[in-house]
PDB file of C-alpha atoms in Angstrom:
ATOM      1  CA  UNK A   1     142.775  -4.507 -10.846  1.00 51.00           C
ATOM      2  CA  UNK A   2     141.826  -1.412  -9.150  1.00 56.00           C
ATOM      3  CA  UNK A   3     140.459  -1.516  -5.667  1.00 55.00           C
ATOM      4  CA  UNK A   4     137.407   0.534  -4.825  1.00 53.00           C
ATOM      5  CA  UNK A   5     138.326   3.661  -2.974  1.00 52.00           C
ATOM      6  CA  UNK A   6     136.091   4.619  -0.094  1.00 53.00           C
ATOM      7  CA  UNK A   7     133.565   7.223  -1.121  1.00 57.00           C
ATOM      8  CA  UNK A   8     133.580   8.807   2.295  1.00 57.00           C
ATOM      9  CA  UNK A   9     136.788  10.103   3.741  1.00 58.00           C
ATOM     10  CA  UNK A  10     135.295  10.636   7.189  1.00 58.00           C
ATOM     11  CA  UNK A  11     134.665  14.319   6.517  1.00 61.00           C
ATOM     12  CA  UNK A  12     131.109  15.458   5.936  1.00 67.00           C
ATOM     13  CA  UNK A  13     130.325  16.332   2.405  1.00 90.00           C
ATOM     14  CA  UNK A  14     129.326  19.861   1.467  1.00 89.00           C
ATOM     15  CA  UNK A  15     125.734  18.734   1.009  1.00 90.00           C
ATOM     16  CA  UNK A  16     125.633  17.097   4.412  1.00 92.00           C
ATOM     17  CA  UNK A  17     127.087  20.204   6.056  1.00 92.00           C
ATOM     18  CA  UNK A  18     124.500  22.369   4.326  1.00 93.00           C
ATOM     19  CA  UNK A  19     121.718  20.011   5.419  1.00 95.00           C
ATOM     20  CA  UNK A  20     122.946  20.043   9.018  1.00 94.00           C
ATOM     21  CA  UNK A  21     123.151  23.851   9.032  1.00 96.00           C
ATOM     22  CA  UNK A  22     119.604  24.112   7.689  1.00 97.00           C
ATOM     23  CA  UNK A  23     118.403  21.588  10.239  1.00 98.00           C
ATOM     24  CA  UNK A  24     119.981  23.545  13.097  1.00 98.00           C
ATOM     25  CA  UNK A  25     118.437  26.779  11.794  1.00 98.00           C
ATOM     26  CA  UNK A  26     115.022  25.107  11.582  1.00 98.00           C
ATOM     27  CA  UNK A  27     115.394  23.843  15.148  1.00 98.00           C
ATOM     28  CA  UNK A  28     116.270  27.343  16.393  1.00 99.00           C
ATOM     29  CA  UNK A  29     113.276  28.826  14.564  1.00 99.00           C
ATOM     30  CA  UNK A  30     110.998  26.133  15.981  1.00 99.00           C
ATOM     31  CA  UNK A  31     112.248  26.857  19.509  1.00 98.00           C
ATOM     32  CA  UNK A  32     111.657  30.588  19.002  1.00 98.00           C
ATOM     33  CA  UNK A  33     108.175  29.915  17.648  1.00 98.00           C
ATOM     34  CA  UNK A  34     107.383  27.700  20.634  1.00 98.00           C
ATOM     35  CA  UNK A  35     108.549  30.416  23.034  1.00 98.00           C
ATOM     36  CA  UNK A  36     106.383  32.953  21.216  1.00 98.00           C
ATOM     37  CA  UNK A  37     103.376  30.617  21.400  1.00 98.00           C
ATOM     38  CA  UNK A  38     103.847  30.240  25.148  1.00 98.00           C
ATOM     39  CA  UNK A  39     104.133  33.996  25.571  1.00 97.00           C
ATOM     40  CA  UNK A  40     100.979  34.611  23.540  1.00 98.00           C
ATOM     41  CA  UNK A  41      99.110  31.929  25.480  1.00 98.00           C
ATOM     42  CA  UNK A  42     100.052  33.644  28.744  1.00 97.00           C
ATOM     43  CA  UNK A  43      98.907  37.006  27.364  1.00 98.00           C
ATOM     44  CA  UNK A  44      95.654  35.420  26.203  1.00 97.00           C
ATOM     45  CA  UNK A  45      95.004  33.954  29.640  1.00 97.00           C
ATOM     46  CA  UNK A  46      95.678  37.320  31.280  1.00 96.00           C
ATOM     47  CA  UNK A  47      93.298  39.037  28.859  1.00 97.00           C
ATOM     48  CA  UNK A  48      90.611  36.408  29.525  1.00 97.00           C
ATOM     49  CA  UNK A  49      90.932  36.916  33.276  1.00 97.00           C
ATOM     50  CA  UNK A  50      90.697  40.697  32.892  1.00 97.00           C
ATOM     51  CA  UNK A  51      87.639  40.326  30.662  1.00 96.00           C
ATOM     52  CA  UNK A  52      85.974  38.025  33.199  1.00 96.00           C
ATOM     53  CA  UNK A  53      86.643  40.528  35.982  1.00 96.00           C
ATOM     54  CA  UNK A  54      85.191  43.327  33.865  1.00 96.00           C
ATOM     55  CA  UNK A  55      82.080  41.233  33.111  1.00 94.00           C
ATOM     56  CA  UNK A  56      81.650  40.510  36.817  1.00 94.00           C
ATOM     57  CA  UNK A  57      81.930  44.203  37.604  1.00 93.00           C
ATOM     58  CA  UNK A  58      79.347  45.048  34.940  1.00 92.00           C
ATOM     59  CA  UNK A  59      76.950  42.432  36.323  1.00 89.00           C
ATOM     60  CA  UNK A  60      77.518  43.748  39.823  1.00 90.00           C
ATOM     61  CA  UNK A  61      76.795  47.317  38.770  1.00 87.00           C
ATOM     62  CA  UNK A  62      73.753  46.264  36.760  1.00 85.00           C
ATOM     63  CA  UNK A  63      72.413  44.443  39.799  1.00 80.00           C
ATOM     64  CA  UNK A  64      72.597  47.584  41.899  1.00 80.00           C
ATOM     65  CA  UNK A  65      70.544  49.518  39.399  1.00 69.00           C
ATOM     66  CA  UNK A  66      70.972  53.069  38.245  1.00 62.00           C
ATOM     67  CA  UNK A  67      70.435  56.013  40.563  1.00 62.00           C
ATOM     68  CA  UNK A  68      66.801  56.994  40.621  1.00 62.00           C
ATOM     69  CA  UNK A  69      66.788  60.504  39.247  1.00 63.00           C
ATOM     70  CA  UNK A  70      63.440  59.864  37.622  1.00 62.00           C
ATOM     71  CA  UNK A  71      61.583  59.653  40.961  1.00 61.00           C
ATOM     72  CA  UNK A  72      58.893  62.256  41.511  1.00 66.00           C
ATOM     73  CA  UNK A  73      60.213  64.841  43.985  1.00 64.00           C
ATOM     74  CA  UNK A  74      58.344  65.226  47.256  1.00 67.00           C
ATOM     75  CA  UNK A  75      56.987  68.696  47.958  1.00 64.00           C
ATOM     76  CA  UNK A  76      56.800  70.281  51.391  1.00 68.00           C
ATOM     77  CA  UNK A  77      53.939  72.514  52.567  1.00 66.00           C
ATOM     78  CA  UNK A  78      55.433  75.499  50.769  1.00 66.00           C
ATOM     79  CA  UNK A  79      55.562  73.645  47.461  1.00 59.00           C
ATOM     80  CA  UNK A  80      59.341  73.272  47.625  1.00 63.00           C
ATOM     81  CA  UNK A  81      61.084  70.032  46.867  1.00 61.00           C
ATOM     82  CA  UNK A  82      62.595  68.283  49.851  1.00 62.00           C
ATOM     83  CA  UNK A  83      65.763  66.299  50.193  1.00 60.00           C
ATOM     84  CA  UNK A  84      67.528  68.010  47.333  1.00 54.00           C
ATOM     85  CA  UNK A  85      69.048  71.097  48.945  1.00 53.00           C
ATOM     86  CA  UNK A  86      70.711  71.466  52.288  1.00 54.00           C
ATOM     87  CA  UNK A  87      70.173  74.516  54.468  1.00 54.00           C
ATOM     88  CA  UNK A  88      73.693  75.551  55.368  1.00 56.00           C
ATOM     89  CA  UNK A  89      72.589  78.402  57.643  1.00 58.00           C
ATOM     90  CA  UNK A  90      72.563  77.582  61.326  1.00 51.00           C
TER      91      UNK A  90
END
């Protein structure tokens, strides 16, 4: 009678080696993707902070109001506007 020979000689089969190589490649790609996600999350947080600062600045400027160029100028006794020109002659 013939004895059953072991089907595994202790060396990985070609299929197992291929599977392990693909698994390692998938793990590397997953690690790279995770690093990219973390980088993008940090960029997103920075952009959100910058946007919030810009909104605060807009609200601050809106609260101060625009310069009042539409005010009616005051006239002096000669009919000249006051407060707009400086007399540089001394």
